[in-house]
Coordinates of C-alpha atoms and ligand atoms in Angstrom, one line a residue:
G1223 CA -27.7 -9.7 -40.6
L1224 CA -25.6 -6.7 -40.3
D1225 CA -26.3 -3.7 -42.6
L1226 CA -22.6 -3.3 -44.0
N1227 CA -23.8 -0.2 -46.0
N1228 CA -24.7 1.5 -42.7
I1229 CA -21.5 0.8 -40.8
Q1230 CA -18.3 2.7 -41.1
G1231 CA -15.6 0.7 -42.8
D1232 CA -12.8 1.2 -40.3
I1233 CA -14.7 -0.6 -37.6
L1234 CA -15.4 -3.8 -39.6
G1235 CA -12.9 -4.8 -42.1
G1236 CA -10.6 -1.9 -41.5
M1237 CA -9.7 0.6 -44.2
P1238 CA -6.6 -0.7 -46.1
K1239 CA -3.7 1.6 -45.5
K1240 CA 0.0 2.5 -46.0
T1241 CA -0.6 6.0 -44.7
E1242 CA -3.3 7.3 -42.5
L1243 CA -4.1 11.0 -41.6
Y1244 CA -5.7 11.6 -38.2
Y1245 CA -7.3 15.1 -38.5
F1246 CA -8.6 16.3 -35.2
F1247 CA -11.0 19.3 -35.4
Q1248 CA -13.3 21.6 -33.7
I1249 CA -16.7 22.6 -35.0
T1250 CA -16.8 26.4 -35.2
N1251 CA -20.3 26.8 -36.7
A1252 CA -22.6 24.0 -35.7
S1253 CA -25.6 24.7 -38.1
D1254 CA -23.3 25.2 -41.1
F1255 CA -21.3 22.0 -40.1
R1256 CA -24.4 20.0 -40.0
K1257 CA -25.4 21.3 -43.5
H1258 CA -21.9 20.4 -44.8
L1259 CA -22.1 17.1 -43.2
I1260 CA -25.0 15.9 -45.4
K1261 CA -23.0 16.7 -48.4
F1262 CA -20.0 15.0 -47.1
A1263 CA -21.6 11.8 -45.7
P1264 CA -21.7 10.0 -49.1
L1265 CA -17.8 10.1 -49.0
V1266 CA -17.6 8.0 -45.9
K1267 CA -16.3 4.6 -46.6
T1268 CA -18.7 1.8 -45.4
A1269 CA -17.9 -1.7 -44.3
A1270 CA -19.3 -3.0 -47.5
Q1271 CA -16.9 -0.8 -49.6
V1272 CA -14.0 -2.0 -47.5
L1273 CA -14.8 -5.6 -48.5
Q1274 CA -14.7 -4.5 -52.2
D1275 CA -11.4 -2.6 -51.7
R1276 CA -9.8 -5.6 -50.1
K1277 CA -11.0 -7.8 -52.9
K1278 CA -9.5 -5.4 -55.4
I1279 CA -6.2 -5.5 -53.6
N1280 CA -6.2 -9.3 -53.5
D1281 CA -7.1 -9.6 -57.2
S1282 CA -4.3 -7.3 -58.1
K1283 CA -1.9 -9.4 -56.0
K1284 CA -3.2 -12.5 -57.6
H1285 CA -2.3 -11.2 -61.0
G1286 CA 1.2 -10.5 -59.9
G1287 CA 0.7 -6.9 -58.8
H1288 CA 2.0 -5.4 -55.6
G1289 CA -1.5 -4.6 -54.5
L1290 CA -0.6 -0.9 -54.2
I1291 CA -3.4 0.4 -56.2
P1292 CA -4.6 4.0 -55.7
M1293 CA -7.2 3.9 -53.1
S1294 CA -8.5 5.9 -50.2
G1295 CA -11.1 5.9 -47.5
V1296 CA -12.6 8.5 -45.1
N1297 CA -14.2 7.9 -41.8
V1298 CA -15.5 10.3 -39.2
S1299 CA -16.2 10.2 -35.4
F1300 CA -17.3 12.6 -32.7
S1301 CA -16.4 13.2 -29.1
H1302 CA -19.1 13.9 -26.5
L1303 CA -18.1 17.5 -26.7
G1304 CA -18.7 17.3 -30.5
F1305 CA -22.3 16.0 -30.1
Q1306 CA -22.9 18.9 -27.5
K1307 CA -21.5 21.4 -29.9
M1308 CA -23.9 20.1 -32.7
G1309 CA -26.8 20.3 -30.3
I1310 CA -27.4 16.4 -30.4
D1311 CA -28.6 14.7 -27.3
D1312 CA -26.2 11.8 -27.0
S1313 CA -27.4 10.6 -23.6
T1314 CA -27.9 7.1 -24.8
L1315 CA -24.1 6.9 -25.7
S1316 CA -23.2 7.1 -21.9
L1317 CA -24.4 4.9 -19.1
D1318 CA -24.0 7.6 -16.4
D1319 CA -22.0 10.7 -15.6
S1320 CA -18.8 8.9 -15.0
D1321 CA -19.0 7.0 -18.3
P1322 CA -15.5 7.6 -19.9
F1323 CA -17.1 8.7 -23.2
K1324 CA -18.9 11.5 -21.3
L1325 CA -15.9 12.5 -19.1
G1326 CA -13.7 12.7 -22.1
Q1327 CA -10.2 11.2 -22.3
R1328 CA -8.5 14.3 -20.9
V1329 CA -10.3 13.8 -17.6
D1330 CA -10.3 10.0 -17.7
A1331 CA -6.5 10.0 -18.4
V1332 CA -5.8 11.4 -15.0
Q1333 CA -8.7 9.9 -13.0
N1334 CA -8.5 6.3 -14.3
L1335 CA -5.9 5.5 -17.0
G1336 CA -2.9 6.6 -14.8
D1337 CA -1.4 9.1 -17.4
P1338 CA 1.3 11.2 -15.7
T1339 CA 0.2 14.7 -15.0
K1340 CA 1.8 18.0 -16.1
P1341 CA 4.7 18.6 -13.9
S1342 CA 3.2 22.0 -12.9
A1343 CA -0.2 20.5 -12.3
P1344 CA -2.4 22.2 -9.7
E1345 CA -3.9 20.0 -6.9
V1346 CA -7.4 20.3 -8.4
D1347 CA -8.1 18.8 -11.8
P1348 CA -4.7 18.2 -12.8
L1349 CA -4.1 18.0 -16.6
P1350 CA -2.4 15.1 -18.2
N1351 CA 1.1 15.7 -19.5
W1352 CA 0.0 15.7 -23.2
E1353 CA 0.7 17.7 -26.2
P1354 CA -1.0 21.1 -25.9
E1355 CA -3.3 20.5 -28.8
F1356 CA -4.9 17.5 -27.0
L1357 CA -5.6 19.8 -23.9
N1358 CA -8.1 21.6 -26.2
D1359 CA -11.6 20.5 -26.7
I1360 CA -11.7 18.2 -29.7
H1361 CA -15.1 17.7 -31.3
G1362 CA -14.3 15.1 -34.0
I1363 CA -11.8 13.3 -36.0
F1364 CA -11.4 12.4 -39.8
L1365 CA -9.5 9.3 -40.5
V1366 CA -8.1 9.3 -44.0
A1367 CA -6.5 6.1 -45.0
A1368 CA -4.7 5.5 -48.4
E1369 CA -2.1 3.5 -50.2
S1370 CA 0.2 6.5 -50.4
F1371 CA 0.7 9.9 -48.7
A1372 CA -0.1 11.7 -52.0
T1373 CA -3.5 10.0 -52.3
A1374 CA -4.3 10.6 -48.7
Q1375 CA -3.3 14.2 -48.9
K1376 CA -5.5 14.7 -51.9
K1377 CA -8.4 13.1 -50.2
L1378 CA -8.0 15.2 -47.1
K1379 CA -8.1 18.3 -49.2
E1380 CA -11.4 17.1 -50.7
V1381 CA -12.7 16.5 -47.1
E1382 CA -11.7 20.1 -46.0
G1383 CA -13.5 21.4 -49.1
F1384 CA -16.8 20.1 -47.9
F1385 CA -16.4 22.2 -44.7
H1386 CA -14.9 25.2 -46.4
V1387 CA -11.7 25.0 -44.5
G1388 CA -9.5 28.0 -45.3
K1389 CA -12.4 30.2 -46.1
P1390 CA -14.2 32.7 -43.9
E1391 CA -17.3 30.4 -44.0
A1392 CA -15.4 27.5 -42.6
S1393 CA -17.4 25.3 -40.3
I1394 CA -14.5 23.5 -38.6
N1395 CA -11.1 24.4 -37.3
K1396 CA -8.1 22.0 -37.5
V1397 CA -6.7 21.3 -34.1
K1398 CA -4.1 18.8 -35.1
L1399 CA -3.0 16.6 -38.0
I1400 CA -1.0 13.5 -37.4
V1401 CA 0.5 11.5 -40.2
G1402 CA 0.6 7.7 -39.7
N1403 CA 2.8 5.5 -41.8
V1404 CA 3.5 1.8 -41.9
R1405 CA 7.3 1.2 -41.5
P1406 CA 9.4 0.6 -44.5
G1407 CA 10.6 -2.6 -46.1
K1408 CA 10.8 -5.7 -44.0
E1409 CA 9.4 -3.8 -41.0
H1410 CA 6.1 -3.4 -42.7
A1411 CA 3.4 -4.5 -40.3
H1412 CA 5.9 -4.4 -37.3
E1413 CA 5.5 -1.7 -34.7
H1414 CA 8.4 0.5 -33.7
F1415 CA 9.9 -1.9 -31.0
G1416 CA 10.1 -4.3 -33.9
F1417 CA 7.2 -6.8 -33.1
L1418 CA 4.7 -7.8 -35.7
D1419 CA 1.4 -6.3 -34.9
G1420 CA -2.2 -6.8 -36.0
I1421 CA -2.3 -10.5 -35.5
S1422 CA -5.0 -10.9 -33.0
N1423 CA -8.3 -9.3 -33.4
P1424 CA -11.6 -11.0 -32.6
A1425 CA -13.8 -12.4 -35.4
V1426 CA -17.2 -10.6 -35.4
A1427 CA -20.1 -12.9 -35.8
G1428 CA -22.2 -11.9 -38.9
F1429 CA -19.2 -10.3 -40.5
D1430 CA -16.1 -12.4 -40.5
P1431 CA -16.8 -15.6 -42.5
V1432 CA -14.3 -17.7 -40.5
T1433 CA -12.9 -17.6 -37.0
L1434 CA -9.3 -18.7 -36.9
P1435 CA -8.0 -21.1 -34.3
G1436 CA -7.5 -19.2 -31.0
Q1437 CA -8.9 -16.0 -32.4
G1438 CA -12.2 -16.1 -30.6
Q1439 CA -15.5 -14.8 -31.9
V1440 CA -17.5 -12.0 -30.4
R1441 CA -21.2 -11.2 -30.8
P1442 CA -21.6 -8.1 -33.0
G1443 CA -22.8 -6.1 -30.1
I1444 CA -19.4 -6.3 -28.4
I1445 CA -18.2 -4.0 -31.1
L1446 CA -21.3 -2.3 -32.5
T1447 CA -24.0 -0.5 -30.6
G1448 CA -27.5 -1.8 -30.6
H1449 CA -26.7 -5.4 -31.4
P1450 CA -26.7 -8.5 -29.2
G1451 CA -23.8 -8.1 -26.8
D1452 CA -24.2 -4.4 -26.4
E1453 CA -24.9 -4.7 -22.7
D1454 CA -24.4 -2.8 -19.4
G1455 CA -22.3 -4.3 -16.5
N1456 CA -25.3 -6.4 -15.5
G1457 CA -25.9 -8.0 -18.8
N1458 CA -28.9 -5.9 -19.7
P1459 CA -29.1 -4.7 -23.3
I1460 CA -28.5 -0.9 -23.5
Q1461 CA -31.3 1.0 -24.9
R1462 CA -29.8 3.2 -27.7
E1463 CA -31.7 5.9 -29.6
S1464 CA -32.3 4.6 -33.1
W1465 CA -29.6 7.0 -34.6
A1466 CA -27.1 5.6 -32.1
V1467 CA -27.4 2.0 -33.5
D1468 CA -24.7 0.6 -35.9
G1469 CA -22.0 2.8 -34.4
S1470 CA -18.9 2.1 -32.3
F1471 CA -16.8 3.8 -29.8
L1472 CA -13.3 4.7 -31.0
A1473 CA -10.6 5.0 -28.2
F1474 CA -7.7 7.0 -29.6
R1475 CA -4.3 7.2 -27.9
Y1476 CA -1.3 9.1 -29.0
L1477 CA 1.4 6.9 -27.7
F1478 CA 5.1 7.9 -28.1
Q1479 CA 7.6 5.0 -27.9
K1480 CA 11.1 5.2 -26.6
V1481 CA 12.8 2.8 -29.0
P1482 CA 16.5 3.3 -28.3
E1483 CA 15.8 3.1 -24.7
F1484 CA 13.8 0.0 -25.1
N1485 CA 16.6 -1.6 -27.1
E1486 CA 19.2 -0.6 -24.5
Y1487 CA 17.1 -2.1 -21.7
L1488 CA 17.0 -5.4 -23.6
K1489 CA 20.8 -5.2 -24.1
Q1490 CA 21.5 -4.5 -20.5
N1491 CA 19.2 -7.3 -19.1
P1492 CA 19.8 -10.4 -21.2
L1493 CA 18.1 -13.5 -19.8
N1494 CA 20.5 -16.2 -18.8
F1495 CA 18.8 -19.3 -19.9
G1496 CA 20.1 -22.6 -21.3
D1497 CA 22.9 -22.0 -23.7
L1498 CA 21.7 -18.6 -25.1
T1499 CA 24.2 -16.0 -26.1
P1500 CA 23.6 -12.5 -24.5
E1501 CA 22.1 -11.4 -27.8
E1502 CA 19.7 -14.3 -27.8
G1503 CA 19.0 -13.6 -24.1
S1504 CA 18.0 -10.1 -24.9
E1505 CA 15.7 -11.3 -27.7
L1506 CA 14.0 -13.7 -25.3
L1507 CA 13.6 -10.9 -22.7
G1508 CA 11.8 -8.8 -25.4
A1509 CA 9.6 -11.7 -26.4
R1510 CA 8.7 -12.4 -22.7
M1511 CA 7.7 -8.7 -22.3
V1512 CA 5.3 -8.9 -25.2
G1513 CA 4.2 -12.6 -25.2
R1514 CA 5.4 -13.0 -28.8
W1515 CA 8.7 -13.0 -30.7
K1516 CA 9.4 -10.1 -33.0
S1517 CA 8.3 -12.4 -35.9
G1518 CA 4.8 -12.7 -34.2
A1519 CA 5.3 -16.3 -33.0
P1520 CA 3.6 -16.7 -29.6
I1521 CA 5.8 -17.8 -26.7
D1522 CA 3.0 -19.8 -25.2
I1523 CA 3.7 -22.2 -28.3
T1524 CA 7.3 -21.7 -28.8
P1525 CA 8.8 -20.3 -25.6
F1526 CA 12.5 -20.4 -26.0
K1527 CA 13.1 -20.3 -29.8
D1528 CA 11.6 -18.1 -32.5
D1529 CA 9.6 -19.9 -35.2
P1530 CA 9.0 -17.5 -38.2
E1531 CA 7.1 -20.2 -40.1
L1532 CA 4.7 -20.6 -37.2
A1533 CA 4.4 -16.8 -37.1
K1534 CA 3.3 -16.5 -40.6
D1535 CA 0.6 -19.3 -40.4
P1536 CA -2.7 -17.8 -39.5
Q1537 CA -4.0 -21.3 -38.6
R1538 CA -1.4 -21.6 -35.8
N1539 CA -0.1 -18.1 -34.9
N1540 CA -3.0 -17.4 -32.5
N1541 CA -3.8 -20.9 -31.5
F1542 CA -3.0 -20.9 -27.8
K1543 CA -4.8 -20.2 -24.5
F1544 CA -2.1 -20.5 -21.8
E1545 CA -4.3 -23.5 -20.8
D1546 CA -1.4 -25.6 -19.4
Q1547 CA 0.3 -22.5 -17.9
L1548 CA -2.6 -21.2 -15.7
N1549 CA -0.5 -21.0 -12.5
S1550 CA 2.9 -20.8 -14.3
Q1551 CA 5.0 -18.2 -15.8
F1552 CA 7.5 -20.7 -17.3
K1553 CA 6.6 -20.2 -20.9
C1554 CA 4.9 -16.9 -20.7
P1555 CA 4.9 -14.3 -17.9
F1556 CA 1.5 -13.3 -16.4
A1557 CA 2.1 -9.7 -17.2
A1558 CA 3.3 -10.1 -20.8
H1559 CA 1.6 -7.5 -22.9
I1560 CA -0.6 -10.1 -24.8
R1561 CA -1.4 -12.0 -21.6
K1562 CA -2.6 -8.9 -19.8
T1563 CA -4.6 -7.6 -22.7
N1564 CA -6.2 -11.0 -23.7
P1565 CA -5.8 -13.4 -20.8
R1566 CA -7.6 -16.3 -22.6
D1567 CA -7.9 -19.3 -20.2
D1568 CA -6.4 -17.3 -17.2
L1569 CA -10.1 -16.2 -17.1
E1570 CA -12.1 -18.5 -19.1
S1571 CA -10.9 -21.5 -17.1
R1572 CA -12.6 -19.7 -14.1
N1573 CA -15.8 -19.3 -16.2
I1574 CA -15.0 -15.6 -16.6
S1575 CA -15.6 -14.7 -20.3
V1576 CA -13.1 -12.5 -22.1
E1577 CA -15.6 -11.7 -24.7
P1578 CA -17.0 -8.5 -23.3
R1579 CA -13.5 -7.0 -22.9
R1580 CA -12.3 -7.6 -26.5
I1581 CA -11.6 -4.7 -28.8
I1582 CA -10.8 -4.3 -32.4
R1583 CA -7.5 -2.7 -32.9
R1584 CA -6.7 -0.4 -35.9
G1585 CA -3.7 1.6 -35.2
I1586 CA -0.8 2.8 -37.3
Q1587 CA 2.8 3.9 -36.6
F1588 CA 3.9 7.4 -36.8
G1589 CA 7.4 8.9 -36.9
P1590 CA 10.7 8.0 -38.6
E1591 CA 12.9 5.0 -38.1
V1592 CA 15.5 5.3 -35.4
T1593 CA 18.4 7.4 -36.7
D1594 CA 22.1 6.6 -36.4
E1595 CA 22.5 9.4 -33.8
E1596 CA 19.8 7.9 -31.7
K1597 CA 21.4 4.5 -31.9
E1598 CA 24.7 6.0 -30.8
C1599 CA 23.3 8.0 -27.9
K1600 CA 20.7 5.4 -26.9
Q1601 CA 18.2 8.2 -26.5
T1602 CA 15.1 9.2 -28.4
K1603 CA 15.5 12.4 -30.2
E1604 CA 12.6 12.1 -32.8
E1605 CA 8.9 11.6 -32.0
R1606 CA 7.7 8.2 -33.0
G1607 CA 5.2 5.7 -31.8
L1608 CA 1.7 4.3 -32.2
L1609 CA -1.5 6.0 -33.1
F1610 CA -3.4 3.5 -31.0
A1611 CA -7.1 3.2 -32.2
C1612 CA -9.6 0.7 -31.1
Y1613 CA -13.2 0.0 -31.5
Q1614 CA -15.8 -1.5 -29.0
S1615 CA -19.4 -0.8 -28.0
S1616 CA -18.3 0.5 -24.5
I1617 CA -15.2 2.3 -23.7
R1618 CA -15.7 1.4 -20.0
R1619 CA -16.1 -2.3 -20.6
G1620 CA -13.3 -2.4 -23.3
F1621 CA -10.3 0.0 -23.5
Q1622 CA -10.6 1.7 -20.2
F1623 CA -11.0 -1.6 -18.3
M1624 CA -8.1 -3.2 -20.2
Q1625 CA -5.9 -0.3 -19.3
Q1626 CA -7.0 0.3 -15.8
S1627 CA -8.0 -3.1 -14.4
W1628 CA -5.5 -5.3 -16.4
A1629 CA -2.5 -3.5 -17.7
N1630 CA -2.1 -1.2 -14.6
A1631 CA -3.3 -3.7 -12.0
T1632 CA -0.3 -5.5 -10.6
N1633 CA -2.2 -8.5 -9.3
F1634 CA -3.8 -9.2 -12.7
P1635 CA -4.1 -11.9 -14.1
P1636 CA -5.3 -13.8 -11.1
F1637 CA -3.2 -16.9 -10.0
E1638 CA -3.2 -19.4 -7.3
Q1639 CA -0.4 -21.0 -5.5
Q1640 CA 2.3 -18.8 -6.8
P1641 CA 4.1 -16.4 -4.4
E1642 CA 4.8 -13.9 -7.2
V1643 CA 2.7 -10.9 -8.1
P1644 CA 2.4 -10.5 -11.9
G1645 CA 3.1 -6.7 -11.9
F1646 CA 2.6 -4.1 -14.6
D1647 CA 2.2 -4.6 -18.3
P1648 CA 5.8 -3.7 -19.2
L1649 CA 4.8 -1.7 -22.3
I1650 CA 1.6 0.1 -21.4
G1651 CA 1.2 -0.4 -17.6
Q1652 CA 1.1 3.0 -15.8
G1653 CA 1.8 3.7 -12.2
A1654 CA 4.6 4.0 -9.6
D1655 CA 7.4 1.5 -9.3
R1656 CA 6.8 -0.3 -12.7
K1657 CA 8.1 -3.8 -12.4
M1658 CA 6.9 -7.5 -13.3
S1659 CA 7.8 -10.9 -12.2
G1660 CA 8.1 -14.0 -14.5
L1661 CA 10.5 -12.6 -17.0
D1662 CA 13.3 -15.0 -15.9
P1663 CA 11.9 -18.5 -16.7
N1664 CA 14.2 -20.1 -14.0
Q1665 CA 13.3 -17.6 -11.3
P1666 CA 9.7 -16.6 -11.7
T1667 CA 9.7 -14.5 -8.4
R1668 CA 12.5 -12.4 -9.7
E1669 CA 11.2 -8.9 -10.4
L1670 CA 12.6 -6.7 -13.0
S1671 CA 11.9 -2.9 -12.9
F1672 CA 11.7 -0.8 -16.0
P1673 CA 11.5 2.8 -17.1
D1674 CA 8.7 4.1 -19.3
F1675 CA 8.9 2.8 -22.8
V1676 CA 5.5 4.2 -23.9
V1677 CA 4.5 7.6 -23.0
P1678 CA 0.9 8.9 -23.7
R1679 CA 0.9 12.3 -25.2
G1680 CA -2.7 12.8 -26.1
G1681 CA -6.0 11.2 -26.9
E1682 CA -9.8 11.3 -26.9
Y1683 CA -12.8 9.1 -27.0
F1684 CA -15.1 9.2 -30.1
F1685 CA -18.3 7.6 -31.4
A1686 CA -18.3 6.5 -35.0
P1687 CA -22.0 6.9 -36.0
S1688 CA -23.8 4.9 -38.7
I1689 CA -24.0 6.3 -42.3
K1690 CA -27.7 6.9 -41.7
A1691 CA -27.1 8.9 -38.5
L1692 CA -24.6 11.0 -40.4
K1693 CA -27.1 11.7 -43.3
E1694 CA -30.4 12.0 -41.3
T1695 CA -29.7 12.9 -37.7
L1696 CA -26.3 14.7 -37.4
G1697 CA -26.5 16.2 -40.9
A1698 CA -29.3 18.7 -41.0
Ligands
N7H471 FE1 -0.9 -3.9 -27.8 N1 3.9 -4.1 -29.2 O1 4.4 -3.8 -30.2 O2 4.5 -4.6 -28.2 N2 0.3 -5.2 -28.8 N3 0.6 -2.6 -28.0 N4 -2.1 -2.6 -26.9 N5 -2.3 -5.2 -27.8 C1 0.0 -6.5 -29.3 O3 -1.4 -10.0 -31.1 C2 2.0 -2.8 -28.5 C3 -1.7 -1.3 -26.6 C4 -3.6 -5.1 -27.2 O4 -5.5 -10.9 -28.5 C5 0.9 -7.1 -30.0 O5 -1.8 -8.6 -32.8 C6 2.7 -1.5 -28.4 C7 -2.7 -0.7 -25.8 C8 -4.4 -6.3 -27.4 O6 -3.7 -11.8 -27.9 C9 2.0 -6.3 -30.0 C10 1.8 -0.5 -27.8 C11 -3.8 -1.6 -25.7 C12 -3.7 -7.2 -28.2 C13 1.6 -5.1 -29.3 C14 0.5 -1.3 -27.5 C15 -3.3 -2.8 -26.3 C16 -2.4 -6.4 -28.4 C17 1.0 -8.6 -30.6 C18 1.9 0.9 -27.4 C19 -5.1 -1.6 -24.9 C20 -4.1 -8.4 -28.6 C21 0.4 -8.6 -31.9 C22 2.8 1.7 -28.0 C23 -5.1 -1.0 -23.8 C24 -3.9 -9.5 -27.7 C25 -1.1 -9.1 -32.0 C26 -4.4 -10.9 -28.0 C27 -1.3 -7.0 -29.1 C28 2.4 -4.0 -29.0 C29 -0.6 -0.6 -27.0 C30 -4.0 -4.0 -26.5 C31 3.4 -6.6 -30.6 C32 4.1 -1.1 -28.7 C33 -2.8 0.8 -25.3 C34 -5.9 -6.4 -27.0

C-alpha cells in the first residue's frame, strides 16, 4: 500500500483551501537552509493528515456547521535549480538533458509550450513574456493553504520563521508571493470565466476508495514517483534513487485570464441553433469551447441545454467518453478544452491509453471579480486568473505533452472521414492563427478565430519530495 505519512498532502487528497499562498523563494545559504529544513519538515502536511482534515470538515458540516474551521497546511517543492543549489544530485528526476524538469519552465516555455516571447527578445535564447520575478532563478515554492487569509498569513509567518526570513541569518529570499482565493458566493468553485472547475481528476489506485463513473483510475505511479506506472516512454520502470520515491512533479503556471474580453467574444459570436435566443447562443458557444456548461454539466451528455442537476451529481457529471461522437463534433467540438485535455474514447477506442497523460489538478483563482469599469469598457484592467498547478510523475509525459501535443496541436484529437481540422484548444492552445472548427453544430467545418483569453505570465517545474526525503536527505 501507499505510505500516506510519507507523501505530501497536496498531491493526494489536496489540501482544503479557501485561500492559498504561493511563496516562491531562492535559497541564499544552502547549508543553513538544509539545517532549517530538518526543523521545518514536521510542519509539512501529509496525505494522511489531509484525510483527517477532510473528515473534520465533513463532520462539522454534518453537524450543521459551514465547515469553515480554522485549518492550514504547508507543502514544499523544489526546482532543478533548487536541488543544484542544495548540492543534491537529482539526476534520477530527469530522463535526459532535454527533460523539461531539468530545462526549467523558463526555457521549456519558449522551446516547447508556445509561450509568447518578450517583444524585445534577442534571436538567441529568447525569454518568455513573463512577469520579471519569474525570469529569476526560482529554487522552491511553499504552498500555504487555509480556510481564511488570516490563518494562511499566520502560517506563512511561521514558515518564514524556520528560515529566519527578515534576519541577517536568513537562508532564503522571497522571489514572489501570490495570493490565491476561491471566488465569492455562488461563484465558489467556479474559475473566472464562470465555469465550475475541479470536477475531473483521476482516481489513484491505493488511495481513492472509489472511482466514480467516467472518472478513470490511474496506477499510483502515474502521479507518484517510484510506483507502478512511473515509466519512461518505452514502458520501462524509471529507476529512482530511494530519496526520490513517493514524490511528485508539480507543474505551476501563472495564467492570466481576460474575462471581459472572453465575455465580449461570446456576446459577439452567438451560435444560431434551433430556437436559441442570442443570449442562449452565447452560452452555448462558451459551453462548446470548454466542453461543459458553466454549471459543470458535460455537453457530451446534454449538448444543447444546461442541466444543473446533472452537473451536481458526481455519479453522472463525469460519466461520458465521446464514444458515439468519435468522428463527430455535433455534440462536442474535437478541440473543446476538456476533449483536448482528456480525449477519452477518441484515443481509447484506438487502443491508445489516456492513463499515462493524466494529471491531478490543484489550482486556485487569483485576483478580484470583474469590476463595473471593466464590464463597461470590455477590457481587463485588473490582474486575475488561475494559479494552475498539477501533479504527475513526469512533466514530459503529463503537463508538457498535454500542452504541446494536444492543446497546441491543431490536428489533435485524431479523426477519420471529417474534412475539418480540430484546431487549437480555445482557452489554452498557443500558436499563430488561433482558431478551431466544430463550434457551430450545424456547420462543423466552420472555423472561428479567437484572440488570446489566457496569457501565461510565469511558471516553474518543481518536485514535491517525500517527508522522509525532506528529513533525511535534503535536510542535513
Ligand atoms: Fe483546464 N476553464 O475554466 O475553462 N479546465 N483550464 N487546464 N483542464 C477544466 O473537468 C480552465 C488548463 C485540464 O478530465 C474544466 O474539472 C481554464 C491547463 C484537464 O475531462 C474547466 C484554464 C491544463 C481537465 C477548465 C485551464 C488544463 C481540465 C472543466 C486556464 C493543462 C480535466 C472542469 C486559465 C495543460 C479534463 C473539470 C477531463 C478541466 C478551465 C487551464 C487541463 C472549466 C480557465 C493549462 C486535464
